[in-house]
């Protein structure tokens, strides 16, 4: 791995991202057009209908063009393993971004229906183009909204997409880190989880989800069984991160 891949501060796109925290939290994008550029790069360079090649092309863009804030290739392997272990029929992702996480879930669980909730319509449009190109659009759906909107998005999932009691087998949290715990509790309140549902949370160390991590520690062996996976922040090997994989005990 060359120095620019290993050490993120050598990359201009990382410095641009570091100044874009407000953009990310309000628009879901860095603000320099890299997300749209990533989509065009995939459509031009990845083989249509080839999920593996689409994922590899997104990774190549993130390493060689502009870094992206999806889960990435290293932590993506942890996500893949958790999905295969859960073997979901119904999976939910919070935080679509460019569609990368949902695409990994769809690949690891080829019989699953995957729903991804995304605040930004622009991200939803980008992700749908990626999924269409990869050939998974028939079973991956983006719902524009947020779990913290007072119940509206949860009602859409229930009334339009059939989410119901004990139906949800897998959840991937990769959106606003401060919302992880509240949003998980909102899903729990709906009764959608069942014993054995697997919940994976990215970026628990960087940017950090301390309330969520503390909750999982307090609930260890009670309501949840959690494993903390040490990894690195996406698309580099200098900054450490944590991925939490939690089994719901009921």
Short mmCIF file of N, CA, C and O in Angstrom, two decimals, residues 21-136:
data_model
loop_
_atom_site.label_atom_id
_atom_site.label_comp_id
_atom_site.label_asym_id
_atom_site.label_seq_id
_atom_site.Cartn_x
_atom_site.Cartn_y
_atom_site.Cartn_z
N UNK A 21 -17.51 19.19 8.05
CA UNK A 21 -18.37 18.52 9.03
C UNK A 21 -19.80 19.04 8.96
O UNK A 21 -20.76 18.27 9.00
N UNK A 22 -19.94 20.35 8.83
CA UNK A 22 -21.29 20.92 8.78
C UNK A 22 -22.03 20.46 7.54
O UNK A 22 -23.24 20.15 7.59
N UNK A 23 -21.33 20.40 6.40
CA UNK A 23 -21.97 19.91 5.18
C UNK A 23 -22.46 18.48 5.36
O UNK A 23 -23.58 18.14 4.95
N UNK A 24 -21.63 17.64 5.96
CA UNK A 24 -21.99 16.23 6.12
C UNK A 24 -23.24 16.09 6.96
O UNK A 24 -24.15 15.32 6.64
N UNK A 25 -23.31 16.84 8.06
CA UNK A 25 -24.45 16.68 8.97
C UNK A 25 -25.73 17.30 8.43
O UNK A 25 -26.82 16.89 8.82
N UNK A 26 -25.62 18.29 7.53
CA UNK A 26 -26.82 18.94 7.01
C UNK A 26 -27.25 18.45 5.64
O UNK A 26 -28.44 18.42 5.34
N UNK A 27 -26.27 18.07 4.80
CA UNK A 27 -26.59 17.66 3.44
C UNK A 27 -26.25 16.20 3.15
O UNK A 27 -26.65 15.68 2.12
N UNK A 28 -25.49 15.56 4.04
CA UNK A 28 -25.09 14.18 3.82
C UNK A 28 -23.95 14.02 2.82
O UNK A 28 -23.59 12.89 2.48
N UNK A 29 -23.37 15.14 2.37
CA UNK A 29 -22.29 15.09 1.39
C UNK A 29 -21.13 15.99 1.84
O UNK A 29 -21.32 16.88 2.67
N UNK A 30 -19.96 15.73 1.26
CA UNK A 30 -18.79 16.52 1.61
C UNK A 30 -18.93 17.95 1.11
O UNK A 30 -18.51 18.90 1.76
N UNK A 31 -19.50 18.13 -0.06
CA UNK A 31 -19.74 19.47 -0.58
C UNK A 31 -18.87 19.86 -1.74
O UNK A 31 -18.94 21.01 -2.21
N UNK A 32 -18.05 18.93 -2.24
CA UNK A 32 -17.19 19.26 -3.38
C UNK A 32 -17.53 18.43 -4.61
O UNK A 32 -16.78 18.41 -5.58
N UNK A 33 -18.66 17.73 -4.58
CA UNK A 33 -19.10 16.98 -5.74
C UNK A 33 -18.51 15.59 -5.87
O UNK A 33 -18.77 14.90 -6.87
N UNK A 34 -17.78 15.12 -4.87
CA UNK A 34 -17.12 13.82 -5.00
C UNK A 34 -18.11 12.67 -5.08
O UNK A 34 -17.83 11.66 -5.72
N UNK A 35 -19.26 12.80 -4.43
CA UNK A 35 -20.23 11.71 -4.46
C UNK A 35 -20.79 11.51 -5.87
O UNK A 35 -20.86 10.38 -6.37
N UNK A 36 -21.18 12.59 -6.52
CA UNK A 36 -21.65 12.49 -7.90
C UNK A 36 -20.54 12.00 -8.82
O UNK A 36 -20.78 11.21 -9.75
N UNK A 37 -19.31 12.44 -8.56
CA UNK A 37 -18.18 11.99 -9.37
C UNK A 37 -17.94 10.50 -9.19
O UNK A 37 -17.59 9.80 -10.16
N UNK A 38 -18.15 10.00 -7.98
CA UNK A 38 -17.99 8.57 -7.74
C UNK A 38 -19.00 7.76 -8.54
O UNK A 38 -18.67 6.71 -9.11
N UNK A 39 -20.23 8.26 -8.61
CA UNK A 39 -21.26 7.56 -9.39
C UNK A 39 -20.86 7.50 -10.86
O UNK A 39 -20.93 6.44 -11.50
N UNK A 40 -20.46 8.63 -11.40
CA UNK A 40 -20.06 8.66 -12.81
C UNK A 40 -18.87 7.74 -13.07
O UNK A 40 -18.79 7.07 -14.12
N UNK A 41 -17.95 7.70 -12.13
CA UNK A 41 -16.78 6.83 -12.26
C UNK A 41 -17.20 5.37 -12.30
O UNK A 41 -16.69 4.57 -13.10
N UNK A 42 -18.15 5.01 -11.44
CA UNK A 42 -18.65 3.62 -11.42
C UNK A 42 -19.35 3.29 -12.72
O UNK A 42 -19.12 2.23 -13.32
N UNK A 43 -20.21 4.17 -13.18
CA UNK A 43 -20.96 3.89 -14.40
C UNK A 43 -20.04 3.75 -15.61
O UNK A 43 -20.31 2.97 -16.53
N UNK A 44 -18.94 4.47 -15.59
CA UNK A 44 -17.99 4.43 -16.70
C UNK A 44 -17.06 3.23 -16.63
O UNK A 44 -16.69 2.65 -17.66
N UNK A 45 -16.68 2.80 -15.41
CA UNK A 45 -15.59 1.84 -15.27
C UNK A 45 -15.99 0.47 -14.75
O UNK A 45 -15.23 -0.49 -14.95
N UNK A 46 -17.12 0.33 -14.07
CA UNK A 46 -17.51 -0.96 -13.50
C UNK A 46 -18.41 -1.72 -14.46
O UNK A 46 -19.25 -1.13 -15.15
N UNK A 47 -18.25 -3.02 -14.50
CA UNK A 47 -19.08 -3.87 -15.36
C UNK A 47 -20.52 -3.87 -14.85
O UNK A 47 -20.77 -4.16 -13.67
N UNK A 48 -21.45 -3.60 -15.71
CA UNK A 48 -22.87 -3.61 -15.34
C UNK A 48 -23.28 -5.00 -14.90
O UNK A 48 -22.90 -6.00 -15.51
N UNK A 49 -24.07 -5.06 -13.82
CA UNK A 49 -24.56 -6.33 -13.32
C UNK A 49 -23.57 -7.11 -12.49
O UNK A 49 -23.87 -8.22 -12.06
N UNK A 50 -22.39 -6.56 -12.24
CA UNK A 50 -21.34 -7.25 -11.50
C UNK A 50 -21.13 -6.54 -10.17
O UNK A 50 -20.42 -5.53 -10.09
N UNK A 51 -21.76 -7.06 -9.11
CA UNK A 51 -21.71 -6.40 -7.80
C UNK A 51 -20.28 -6.30 -7.30
O UNK A 51 -19.85 -5.26 -6.78
N UNK A 52 -19.51 -7.37 -7.46
CA UNK A 52 -18.12 -7.35 -7.00
C UNK A 52 -17.33 -6.24 -7.67
O UNK A 52 -16.56 -5.52 -7.03
N UNK A 53 -17.52 -6.08 -8.97
CA UNK A 53 -16.76 -5.08 -9.69
C UNK A 53 -17.22 -3.67 -9.34
O UNK A 53 -16.40 -2.75 -9.28
N UNK A 54 -18.50 -3.50 -9.09
CA UNK A 54 -19.00 -2.18 -8.68
C UNK A 54 -18.40 -1.79 -7.33
O UNK A 54 -17.91 -0.67 -7.15
N UNK A 55 -18.39 -2.72 -6.37
CA UNK A 55 -17.80 -2.43 -5.07
C UNK A 55 -16.31 -2.13 -5.20
O UNK A 55 -15.79 -1.18 -4.60
N UNK A 56 -15.61 -2.92 -5.99
CA UNK A 56 -14.17 -2.70 -6.18
C UNK A 56 -13.91 -1.35 -6.84
O UNK A 56 -12.91 -0.68 -6.52
N UNK A 57 -14.78 -0.94 -7.73
CA UNK A 57 -14.60 0.34 -8.42
C UNK A 57 -14.84 1.51 -7.48
O UNK A 57 -14.14 2.53 -7.54
N UNK A 58 -15.83 1.39 -6.59
CA UNK A 58 -16.04 2.43 -5.58
C UNK A 58 -14.81 2.53 -4.68
O UNK A 58 -14.33 3.63 -4.38
N UNK A 59 -14.28 1.39 -4.27
CA UNK A 59 -13.07 1.40 -3.44
C UNK A 59 -11.90 2.05 -4.18
O UNK A 59 -11.14 2.83 -3.60
N UNK A 60 -11.76 1.74 -5.45
CA UNK A 60 -10.67 2.33 -6.24
C UNK A 60 -10.82 3.84 -6.31
O UNK A 60 -9.83 4.58 -6.17
N UNK A 61 -12.04 4.31 -6.52
CA UNK A 61 -12.28 5.77 -6.55
C UNK A 61 -11.88 6.39 -5.21
O UNK A 61 -11.23 7.44 -5.17
N UNK A 62 -12.26 5.74 -4.11
CA UNK A 62 -11.98 6.29 -2.78
C UNK A 62 -10.49 6.31 -2.47
O UNK A 62 -10.01 7.19 -1.76
N UNK A 63 -9.75 5.36 -3.00
CA UNK A 63 -8.31 5.33 -2.79
C UNK A 63 -7.55 6.27 -3.74
O UNK A 63 -6.59 6.93 -3.35
N UNK A 64 -7.99 6.33 -4.98
CA UNK A 64 -7.19 7.00 -6.00
C UNK A 64 -7.72 8.38 -6.41
O UNK A 64 -6.96 9.18 -6.97
N UNK A 65 -9.01 8.65 -6.16
CA UNK A 65 -9.58 9.93 -6.57
C UNK A 65 -9.90 10.78 -5.33
O UNK A 65 -9.10 11.63 -4.96
N UNK A 66 -11.03 10.53 -4.70
CA UNK A 66 -11.44 11.27 -3.50
C UNK A 66 -11.95 10.28 -2.46
O UNK A 66 -12.77 9.42 -2.79
N UNK A 67 -11.48 10.43 -1.24
CA UNK A 67 -11.90 9.54 -0.18
C UNK A 67 -13.41 9.69 0.07
O UNK A 67 -13.96 10.79 -0.07
N UNK A 68 -14.07 8.61 0.38
CA UNK A 68 -15.51 8.58 0.64
C UNK A 68 -15.77 8.18 2.09
O UNK A 68 -14.90 7.62 2.75
N UNK A 69 -16.98 8.44 2.58
CA UNK A 69 -17.28 8.17 3.97
C UNK A 69 -18.22 6.97 4.13
O UNK A 69 -18.93 6.86 5.13
N UNK A 70 -18.21 6.06 3.16
CA UNK A 70 -18.90 4.79 3.37
C UNK A 70 -18.01 3.86 4.20
O UNK A 70 -16.87 4.17 4.51
N UNK A 71 -18.52 2.69 4.55
CA UNK A 71 -17.82 1.80 5.49
C UNK A 71 -16.46 1.35 4.98
O UNK A 71 -15.54 1.09 5.75
N UNK A 72 -16.28 1.27 3.67
CA UNK A 72 -14.99 0.95 3.09
C UNK A 72 -14.68 -0.53 3.04
O UNK A 72 -15.44 -1.37 3.51
N UNK A 73 -13.54 -0.85 2.47
CA UNK A 73 -13.21 -2.25 2.19
C UNK A 73 -12.81 -3.03 3.43
O UNK A 73 -13.23 -4.18 3.60
N UNK A 74 -11.99 -2.46 4.32
CA UNK A 74 -11.55 -3.20 5.50
C UNK A 74 -12.72 -3.51 6.43
O UNK A 74 -12.98 -4.66 6.77
N UNK A 75 -13.43 -2.48 6.86
CA UNK A 75 -14.57 -2.70 7.75
C UNK A 75 -15.71 -3.38 7.02
O UNK A 75 -16.55 -4.04 7.65
N UNK A 76 -15.75 -3.23 5.70
CA UNK A 76 -16.76 -3.92 4.92
C UNK A 76 -16.69 -5.43 5.07
O UNK A 76 -17.72 -6.11 5.01
N UNK A 77 -15.49 -5.96 5.28
CA UNK A 77 -15.37 -7.40 5.50
C UNK A 77 -16.03 -7.82 6.81
O UNK A 77 -16.63 -8.91 6.90
N UNK A 78 -15.95 -6.98 7.84
CA UNK A 78 -16.66 -7.25 9.09
C UNK A 78 -18.17 -7.21 8.87
O UNK A 78 -18.91 -8.06 9.40
N UNK A 79 -18.60 -6.24 8.08
CA UNK A 79 -20.03 -6.16 7.76
C UNK A 79 -20.48 -7.40 7.00
O UNK A 79 -21.52 -7.99 7.33
N UNK A 80 -19.71 -7.83 6.02
CA UNK A 80 -20.06 -9.02 5.24
C UNK A 80 -20.24 -10.23 6.15
O UNK A 80 -21.21 -10.99 6.01
N UNK A 81 -19.30 -10.44 7.06
CA UNK A 81 -19.34 -11.60 7.94
C UNK A 81 -20.57 -11.57 8.84
O UNK A 81 -21.24 -12.59 9.04
N UNK A 82 -20.89 -10.39 9.36
CA UNK A 82 -22.07 -10.26 10.22
C UNK A 82 -23.35 -10.52 9.45
O UNK A 82 -24.28 -11.17 9.96
N UNK A 83 -23.42 -10.02 8.22
CA UNK A 83 -24.61 -10.25 7.40
C UNK A 83 -24.78 -11.74 7.12
O UNK A 83 -25.89 -12.29 7.27
N UNK A 84 -23.71 -12.40 6.74
CA UNK A 84 -23.81 -13.83 6.44
C UNK A 84 -24.23 -14.62 7.67
O UNK A 84 -25.00 -15.59 7.58
N UNK A 85 -23.74 -14.21 8.83
CA UNK A 85 -24.11 -14.90 10.06
C UNK A 85 -25.59 -14.70 10.36
O UNK A 85 -26.29 -15.63 10.80
N UNK A 86 -26.10 -13.50 10.14
CA UNK A 86 -27.52 -13.22 10.38
C UNK A 86 -28.42 -13.88 9.35
O UNK A 86 -29.57 -14.19 9.63
N UNK A 87 -27.90 -14.04 8.11
CA UNK A 87 -28.67 -14.63 7.01
C UNK A 87 -30.06 -14.00 6.92
O UNK A 87 -31.08 -14.67 7.00
N UNK A 88 -30.12 -12.68 6.72
CA UNK A 88 -31.40 -11.99 6.83
C UNK A 88 -32.32 -12.19 5.64
O UNK A 88 -31.87 -12.31 4.50
N UNK A 89 -33.61 -12.18 5.94
CA UNK A 89 -34.63 -12.02 4.90
C UNK A 89 -34.96 -10.55 4.74
O UNK A 89 -35.30 -10.10 3.64
N UNK A 90 -34.86 -9.79 5.84
CA UNK A 90 -35.14 -8.35 5.83
C UNK A 90 -34.01 -7.63 6.56
O UNK A 90 -33.71 -7.94 7.72
N UNK A 91 -33.39 -6.67 5.89
CA UNK A 91 -32.28 -5.91 6.46
C UNK A 91 -32.56 -4.41 6.31
O UNK A 91 -33.16 -3.97 5.34
N UNK A 92 -32.10 -3.66 7.31
CA UNK A 92 -32.29 -2.21 7.33
C UNK A 92 -30.95 -1.53 7.56
O UNK A 92 -30.21 -1.88 8.47
N UNK A 93 -30.66 -0.55 6.71
CA UNK A 93 -29.47 0.29 6.87
C UNK A 93 -29.93 1.71 7.15
O UNK A 93 -30.86 2.21 6.53
N UNK A 94 -29.27 2.37 8.11
CA UNK A 94 -29.50 3.78 8.35
C UNK A 94 -28.26 4.55 7.88
O UNK A 94 -27.18 4.39 8.44
N UNK A 95 -28.43 5.35 6.84
CA UNK A 95 -27.33 6.09 6.24
C UNK A 95 -26.90 5.47 4.94
O UNK A 95 -26.01 4.63 4.90
N UNK A 96 -27.49 5.90 3.84
CA UNK A 96 -27.25 5.29 2.53
C UNK A 96 -25.95 5.77 1.91
O UNK A 96 -25.20 4.98 1.33
N UNK A 97 -25.72 7.08 1.97
CA UNK A 97 -24.60 7.76 1.32
C UNK A 97 -24.61 7.41 -0.18
O UNK A 97 -25.60 7.69 -0.86
N UNK A 98 -23.59 6.75 -0.71
CA UNK A 98 -23.56 6.41 -2.14
C UNK A 98 -24.09 5.02 -2.44
O UNK A 98 -24.01 4.56 -3.59
N UNK A 99 -24.60 4.33 -1.44
CA UNK A 99 -25.18 3.01 -1.67
C UNK A 99 -24.25 1.85 -1.43
O UNK A 99 -24.64 0.70 -1.64
N UNK A 100 -23.04 2.13 -0.97
CA UNK A 100 -22.01 1.09 -0.83
C UNK A 100 -22.37 0.05 0.24
O UNK A 100 -22.26 -1.15 0.01
N UNK A 101 -22.78 0.51 1.43
CA UNK A 101 -23.10 -0.43 2.50
C UNK A 101 -24.25 -1.35 2.14
O UNK A 101 -24.18 -2.56 2.36
N UNK A 102 -25.32 -0.78 1.60
CA UNK A 102 -26.46 -1.59 1.19
C UNK A 102 -26.07 -2.59 0.12
O UNK A 102 -26.59 -3.71 0.07
N UNK A 103 -25.16 -2.18 -0.76
CA UNK A 103 -24.70 -3.08 -1.81
C UNK A 103 -23.93 -4.26 -1.21
O UNK A 103 -24.10 -5.40 -1.65
N UNK A 104 -23.11 -4.00 -0.21
CA UNK A 104 -22.41 -5.10 0.45
C UNK A 104 -23.40 -6.03 1.16
O UNK A 104 -23.25 -7.26 1.14
N UNK A 105 -24.42 -5.46 1.79
CA UNK A 105 -25.43 -6.29 2.45
C UNK A 105 -26.16 -7.15 1.42
O UNK A 105 -26.36 -8.35 1.63
N UNK A 106 -26.53 -6.55 0.30
CA UNK A 106 -27.24 -7.29 -0.74
C UNK A 106 -26.39 -8.41 -1.30
O UNK A 106 -26.89 -9.49 -1.62
N UNK A 107 -25.09 -8.18 -1.45
CA UNK A 107 -24.20 -9.22 -1.95
C UNK A 107 -24.07 -10.36 -0.95
O UNK A 107 -24.09 -11.54 -1.32
N UNK A 108 -23.93 -10.02 0.33
CA UNK A 108 -23.73 -11.05 1.35
C UNK A 108 -25.00 -11.83 1.66
O UNK A 108 -24.93 -12.95 2.17
N UNK A 109 -26.16 -11.23 1.35
CA UNK A 109 -27.45 -11.88 1.62
C UNK A 109 -28.29 -11.82 0.34
O UNK A 109 -29.19 -10.99 0.22
N UNK A 110 -27.99 -12.68 -0.61
CA UNK A 110 -28.61 -12.56 -1.94
C UNK A 110 -30.11 -12.79 -1.98
O UNK A 110 -30.75 -12.45 -2.98
N UNK A 111 -30.68 -13.32 -0.90
CA UNK A 111 -32.14 -13.53 -0.87
C UNK A 111 -32.85 -12.47 -0.04
O UNK A 111 -34.08 -12.54 0.14
N UNK A 112 -32.12 -11.50 0.48
CA UNK A 112 -32.71 -10.51 1.38
C UNK A 112 -33.33 -9.34 0.63
O UNK A 112 -32.88 -8.96 -0.45
N UNK A 113 -34.33 -8.76 1.26
CA UNK A 113 -34.80 -7.43 0.88
C UNK A 113 -34.07 -6.43 1.77
O UNK A 113 -34.04 -6.58 3.00
N UNK A 114 -33.46 -5.42 1.15
CA UNK A 114 -32.64 -4.46 1.87
C UNK A 114 -33.28 -3.08 1.75
O UNK A 114 -33.57 -2.63 0.63
N UNK A 115 -33.49 -2.44 2.88
CA UNK A 115 -34.01 -1.08 2.90
C UNK A 115 -32.98 -0.16 3.54
O UNK A 115 -32.37 -0.51 4.56
N UNK A 116 -32.77 0.99 2.94
CA UNK A 116 -31.79 1.95 3.42
C UNK A 116 -32.46 3.30 3.60
O UNK A 116 -33.09 3.81 2.67
N UNK A 117 -32.34 3.86 4.79
CA UNK A 117 -32.95 5.15 5.11
C UNK A 117 -31.88 6.24 4.98
O UNK A 117 -30.81 6.14 5.58
N UNK A 118 -32.19 7.27 4.20
CA UNK A 118 -31.22 8.32 3.90
C UNK A 118 -31.89 9.69 4.00
O UNK A 118 -32.97 9.91 3.44
N UNK A 119 -31.23 10.60 4.71
CA UNK A 119 -31.77 11.94 4.90
C UNK A 119 -31.78 12.75 3.61
O UNK A 119 -32.71 13.53 3.35
N UNK A 120 -30.74 12.59 2.78
CA UNK A 120 -30.54 13.47 1.63
C UNK A 120 -31.04 12.84 0.34
O UNK A 120 -30.60 11.76 -0.04
N UNK A 121 -31.91 13.53 -0.35
CA UNK A 121 -32.44 13.04 -1.63
C UNK A 121 -31.33 12.87 -2.66
O UNK A 121 -31.37 11.93 -3.46
N UNK A 122 -30.33 13.75 -2.63
CA UNK A 122 -29.23 13.63 -3.59
C UNK A 122 -28.47 12.31 -3.39
O UNK A 122 -28.08 11.65 -4.36
N UNK A 123 -28.24 11.94 -2.14
CA UNK A 123 -27.58 10.67 -1.87
C UNK A 123 -28.46 9.50 -2.33
O UNK A 123 -27.96 8.51 -2.88
N UNK A 124 -29.75 9.59 -2.07
CA UNK A 124 -30.66 8.53 -2.49
C UNK A 124 -30.61 8.34 -4.00
O UNK A 124 -30.57 7.21 -4.50
N UNK A 125 -30.61 9.45 -4.74
CA UNK A 125 -30.56 9.37 -6.20
C UNK A 125 -29.25 8.73 -6.67
O UNK A 125 -29.24 7.89 -7.58
N UNK A 126 -28.14 9.13 -6.04
CA UNK A 126 -26.85 8.53 -6.39
C UNK A 126 -26.84 7.03 -6.12
O UNK A 126 -26.38 6.23 -6.95
N UNK A 127 -27.33 6.64 -4.95
CA UNK A 127 -27.33 5.23 -4.58
C UNK A 127 -28.18 4.40 -5.53
O UNK A 127 -27.79 3.29 -5.92
N UNK A 128 -29.32 4.92 -5.92
CA UNK A 128 -30.19 4.17 -6.82
C UNK A 128 -29.51 3.92 -8.17
O UNK A 128 -29.68 2.85 -8.76
N UNK A 129 -28.74 4.89 -8.64
CA UNK A 129 -28.00 4.69 -9.89
C UNK A 129 -26.94 3.59 -9.73
O UNK A 129 -26.76 2.76 -10.62
N UNK A 130 -26.27 3.60 -8.60
CA UNK A 130 -25.27 2.56 -8.32
C UNK A 130 -25.93 1.19 -8.27
O UNK A 130 -25.44 0.22 -8.87
N UNK A 131 -27.03 1.07 -7.53
CA UNK A 131 -27.71 -0.22 -7.38
C UNK A 131 -28.25 -0.71 -8.72
O UNK A 131 -28.20 -1.91 -8.99
N UNK A 132 -28.76 0.19 -9.52
CA UNK A 132 -29.26 -0.19 -10.84
C UNK A 132 -28.11 -0.74 -11.69
O UNK A 132 -28.25 -1.77 -12.35
N UNK A 133 -26.98 -0.06 -11.66
CA UNK A 133 -25.84 -0.51 -12.44
C UNK A 133 -25.33 -1.87 -11.96
O UNK A 133 -24.90 -2.70 -12.77
N UNK A 134 -25.40 -2.09 -10.64
CA UNK A 134 -24.93 -3.36 -10.08
C UNK A 134 -25.92 -4.50 -10.26
O UNK A 134 -25.57 -5.66 -10.03
N UNK A 135 -27.15 -4.16 -10.64
CA UNK A 135 -28.14 -5.20 -10.89
C UNK A 135 -28.92 -5.65 -9.68
O UNK A 135 -29.53 -6.72 -9.68
N UNK A 136 -28.94 -4.82 -8.60
CA UNK A 136 -29.65 -5.22 -7.38
C UNK A 136 -30.83 -4.32 -7.06
O UNK A 136 -31.44 -4.44 -6.00
#
